[in-house]
Amino acid sequence: MVGSRAATASTRYILPVPTGVQIVFDCADPSRLATFWAAALHYKLQDPPPGFETWEAWLTSQGIPQSEWNSASAIVDPDGAGPRVFFQRVPEGKVVKNRVHLDLNVGGPRGTPHDERRRRIDAEVDRLVQLGARKSRAMEVRGEYFVNMFDPEGNEFDVQ
């Protein structure tokens, strides 16, 4: 319950806990998209559950058929600060423009010289293209330079 106070067993009241956020991508190939976004965000593939050296070992122990092993994947911030990103396989492909998208902020803090911001952004765009992204268009709006891109499955995102 947002904004409410929770009671502990001793009936002391504590402040509400912030809502955690997970970003979810519907996709055709969770493994491929997780690998791309892990590299793009400087994240890592989520480790398997404790007691398992690999996800394959865990999936086998759960009796999940090998044909379903690529039905989901997840990446996490290695420092634990950013949200978990989950990728789930769905049968339908992307049809229309994203209503929500990610902005990758690499240009530096406000006040960074325009030429330096542009150099950083263009270098990141080149790196992401090497990883499998596709550049759509570079834009300058109200003095802010950014590049619109597509991930390997056509999901839009911006580099700014």
mmCIF file of C-alpha atoms in Angstrom:
data_model
loop_
_atom_site.group_PDB
_atom_site.id
_atom_site.type_symbol
_atom_site.label_atom_id
_atom_site.label_comp_id
_atom_site.label_asym_id
_atom_site.label_seq_id
_atom_site.Cartn_x
_atom_site.Cartn_y
_atom_site.Cartn_z
ATOM 1 C CA MET A 1 0.000 0.000 0.000
ATOM 2 C CA VAL A 2 1.671 3.180 -1.176
ATOM 3 C CA GLY A 3 2.009 5.881 1.439
ATOM 4 C CA SER A 4 0.812 3.708 4.322
ATOM 5 C CA ARG A 5 2.813 2.755 7.356
ATOM 6 C CA ALA A 6 3.497 -0.880 8.111
ATOM 7 C CA ALA A 7 3.317 -2.247 11.655
ATOM 8 C CA THR A 8 6.005 -4.597 12.933
ATOM 9 C CA ALA A 9 5.332 -7.504 15.294
ATOM 10 C CA SER A 10 6.036 -5.156 18.204
ATOM 11 C CA THR A 11 3.437 -2.715 16.759
ATOM 12 C CA ARG A 12 6.118 -0.071 16.153
ATOM 13 C CA TYR A 13 5.462 1.866 12.984
ATOM 14 C CA ILE A 14 8.059 2.169 10.241
ATOM 15 C CA LEU A 15 8.233 4.288 7.134
ATOM 16 C CA PRO A 16 7.010 2.766 3.854
ATOM 17 C CA VAL A 17 9.562 0.876 1.795
ATOM 18 C CA PRO A 18 10.192 2.319 -1.683
ATOM 19 C CA THR A 19 8.763 0.336 -4.570
ATOM 20 C CA GLY A 20 11.427 -1.601 -6.449
ATOM 21 C CA VAL A 21 11.506 -1.364 -10.231
ATOM 22 C CA GLN A 22 12.257 -4.068 -12.772
ATOM 23 C CA ILE A 23 12.313 -3.280 -16.482
ATOM 24 C CA VAL A 24 10.774 -6.012 -18.661
ATOM 25 C CA PHE A 25 11.329 -6.552 -22.387
ATOM 26 C CA ASP A 26 9.031 -8.814 -24.406
ATOM 27 C CA CYS A 27 11.209 -10.356 -27.104
ATOM 28 C CA ALA A 28 11.852 -13.283 -29.438
ATOM 29 C CA ASP A 29 15.342 -14.203 -28.183
ATOM 30 C CA PRO A 30 15.872 -13.426 -24.474
ATOM 31 C CA SER A 31 19.468 -14.657 -24.415
ATOM 32 C CA ARG A 32 20.533 -12.486 -27.357
ATOM 33 C CA LEU A 33 18.764 -9.383 -26.074
ATOM 34 C CA ALA A 34 20.050 -9.866 -22.504
ATOM 35 C CA THR A 35 23.602 -10.178 -23.829
ATOM 36 C CA PHE A 36 23.198 -6.966 -25.868
ATOM 37 C CA TRP A 37 21.695 -4.926 -23.033
ATOM 38 C CA ALA A 38 24.202 -6.247 -20.475
ATOM 39 C CA ALA A 39 27.008 -4.891 -22.656
ATOM 40 C CA ALA A 40 25.109 -1.677 -23.487
ATOM 41 C CA LEU A 41 24.381 -0.861 -19.827
ATOM 42 C CA HIS A 42 27.638 -2.260 -18.382
ATOM 43 C CA TYR A 43 25.501 -4.807 -16.493
ATOM 44 C CA LYS A 44 26.067 -8.545 -16.153
ATOM 45 C CA LEU A 45 23.921 -11.586 -16.734
ATOM 46 C CA GLN A 46 22.223 -12.509 -13.479
ATOM 47 C CA ASP A 47 24.050 -15.249 -11.588
ATOM 48 C CA PRO A 48 22.274 -18.599 -11.182
ATOM 49 C CA PRO A 49 20.631 -19.377 -7.820
ATOM 50 C CA PRO A 50 22.928 -20.313 -4.908
ATOM 51 C CA GLY A 51 24.167 -23.886 -5.113
ATOM 52 C CA PHE A 52 24.250 -23.922 -8.946
ATOM 53 C CA GLU A 53 27.285 -23.093 -11.048
ATOM 54 C CA THR A 54 25.260 -22.497 -14.222
ATOM 55 C CA TRP A 55 21.726 -21.677 -15.255
ATOM 56 C CA GLU A 56 21.708 -24.915 -17.273
ATOM 57 C CA ALA A 57 22.340 -26.892 -14.066
ATOM 58 C CA TRP A 58 19.489 -25.084 -12.316
ATOM 59 C CA LEU A 59 17.097 -25.503 -15.271
ATOM 60 C CA THR A 60 17.909 -29.208 -15.441
ATOM 61 C CA SER A 61 17.314 -29.593 -11.683
ATOM 62 C CA GLN A 62 13.892 -27.979 -12.128
ATOM 63 C CA GLY A 63 12.942 -30.385 -14.927
ATOM 64 C CA ILE A 64 12.597 -27.586 -17.477
ATOM 65 C CA PRO A 65 12.943 -29.007 -21.011
ATOM 66 C CA GLN A 66 15.908 -27.722 -23.011
ATOM 67 C CA SER A 67 13.499 -26.281 -25.602
ATOM 68 C CA GLU A 68 12.361 -23.786 -22.910
ATOM 69 C CA TRP A 69 15.801 -22.732 -21.671
ATOM 70 C CA ASN A 70 15.720 -19.508 -23.704
ATOM 71 C CA SER A 71 12.258 -18.451 -22.547
ATOM 72 C CA ALA A 72 13.682 -15.842 -20.165
ATOM 73 C CA SER A 73 16.887 -14.129 -19.094
ATOM 74 C CA ALA A 74 17.847 -11.295 -16.766
ATOM 75 C CA ILE A 75 20.656 -8.835 -16.261
ATOM 76 C CA VAL A 76 21.657 -6.920 -13.140
ATOM 77 C CA ASP A 77 23.795 -3.947 -12.221
ATOM 78 C CA PRO A 78 27.038 -5.404 -10.829
ATOM 79 C CA ASP A 79 27.065 -2.630 -8.197
ATOM 80 C CA GLY A 80 23.451 -3.340 -7.207
ATOM 81 C CA ALA A 81 22.358 0.270 -7.796
ATOM 82 C CA GLY A 82 20.336 -0.017 -11.020
ATOM 83 C CA PRO A 83 17.150 -1.947 -11.682
ATOM 84 C CA ARG A 84 17.076 -5.577 -12.793
ATOM 85 C CA VAL A 85 16.192 -5.982 -16.469
ATOM 86 C CA PHE A 86 14.151 -9.076 -17.383
ATOM 87 C CA PHE A 87 13.677 -10.486 -20.899
ATOM 88 C CA GLN A 88 10.754 -12.802 -21.619
ATOM 89 C CA ARG A 89 10.035 -14.631 -24.839
ATOM 90 C CA VAL A 90 6.681 -13.848 -26.420
ATOM 91 C CA PRO A 91 5.257 -15.269 -29.649
ATOM 92 C CA GLU A 92 4.384 -11.949 -31.292
ATOM 93 C CA GLY A 93 6.931 -9.526 -32.750
ATOM 94 C CA LYS A 94 7.208 -5.791 -32.186
ATOM 95 C CA VAL A 95 4.579 -4.042 -34.310
ATOM 96 C CA VAL A 96 4.453 -0.350 -33.388
ATOM 97 C CA LYS A 97 6.587 2.403 -31.895
ATOM 98 C CA ASN A 98 7.599 1.936 -28.258
ATOM 99 C CA ARG A 99 5.477 3.923 -25.824
ATOM 100 C CA VAL A 100 8.319 3.729 -23.290
ATOM 101 C CA HIS A 101 12.017 3.694 -24.069
ATOM 102 C CA LEU A 102 15.382 3.876 -22.325
ATOM 103 C CA ASP A 103 17.719 6.863 -22.531
ATOM 104 C CA LEU A 104 21.393 6.006 -22.107
ATOM 105 C CA ASN A 105 23.014 9.097 -20.609
ATOM 106 C CA VAL A 106 26.691 9.077 -21.594
ATOM 107 C CA GLY A 107 27.341 12.696 -22.612
ATOM 108 C CA GLY A 108 28.369 13.841 -19.165
ATOM 109 C CA PRO A 109 26.788 16.175 -16.630
ATOM 110 C CA ARG A 110 25.042 19.415 -17.554
ATOM 111 C CA GLY A 111 27.626 22.013 -18.379
ATOM 112 C CA THR A 112 29.873 19.591 -20.257
ATOM 113 C CA PRO A 113 31.018 21.401 -23.415
ATOM 114 C CA HIS A 114 28.793 20.615 -26.431
ATOM 115 C CA ASP A 115 31.679 19.211 -28.523
ATOM 116 C CA GLU A 116 32.754 16.908 -25.665
ATOM 117 C CA ARG A 117 29.171 15.663 -25.123
ATOM 118 C CA ARG A 118 28.798 15.003 -28.842
ATOM 119 C CA ARG A 119 32.132 13.118 -28.969
ATOM 120 C CA ARG A 120 31.107 10.899 -26.023
ATOM 121 C CA ILE A 121 27.676 10.219 -27.498
ATOM 122 C CA ASP A 122 29.043 9.375 -30.951
ATOM 123 C CA ALA A 123 31.676 7.051 -29.441
ATOM 124 C CA GLU A 124 28.955 5.208 -27.497
ATOM 125 C CA VAL A 125 26.781 4.961 -30.609
ATOM 126 C CA ASP A 126 29.712 3.362 -32.464
ATOM 127 C CA ARG A 127 30.216 0.864 -29.598
ATOM 128 C CA LEU A 128 26.520 -0.048 -29.547
ATOM 129 C CA VAL A 129 26.441 -0.557 -33.326
ATOM 130 C CA GLN A 130 29.356 -2.998 -32.888
ATOM 131 C CA LEU A 131 27.191 -4.860 -30.343
ATOM 132 C CA GLY A 132 24.283 -5.200 -32.778
ATOM 133 C CA ALA A 133 22.280 -1.976 -32.414
ATOM 134 C CA ARG A 134 21.178 0.080 -35.400
ATOM 135 C CA LYS A 135 21.410 3.866 -35.607
ATOM 136 C CA SER A 136 18.178 5.564 -36.633
ATOM 137 C CA ARG A 137 18.980 9.271 -36.618
ATOM 138 C CA ALA A 138 21.010 11.918 -34.817
ATOM 139 C CA MET A 139 18.999 14.896 -33.595
ATOM 140 C CA GLU A 140 19.553 18.245 -31.965
ATOM 141 C CA VAL A 141 16.542 19.571 -30.073
ATOM 142 C CA ARG A 142 16.715 22.766 -28.015
ATOM 143 C CA GLY A 143 20.499 22.590 -28.065
ATOM 144 C CA GLU A 144 20.577 18.981 -26.807
ATOM 145 C CA TYR A 145 22.252 16.415 -29.060
ATOM 146 C CA PHE A 146 21.084 12.779 -28.963
ATOM 147 C CA VAL A 147 20.945 9.734 -31.226
ATOM 148 C CA ASN A 148 17.862 7.552 -31.671
ATOM 149 C CA MET A 149 18.718 3.850 -32.043
ATOM 150 C CA PHE A 150 17.196 0.364 -32.229
ATOM 151 C CA ASP A 151 18.366 -2.680 -30.263
ATOM 152 C CA PRO A 152 18.786 -6.042 -32.087
ATOM 153 C CA GLU A 153 15.008 -6.680 -31.965
ATOM 154 C CA GLY A 154 13.961 -3.181 -33.020
ATOM 155 C CA ASN A 155 13.204 -1.650 -29.601
ATOM 156 C CA GLU A 156 13.907 2.073 -29.681
ATOM 157 C CA PHE A 157 16.259 3.834 -27.297
ATOM 158 C CA ASP A 158 18.196 7.086 -27.239
ATOM 159 C CA VAL A 159 21.834 7.831 -26.488
ATOM 160 C CA GLN A 160 22.275 11.285 -25.020
#
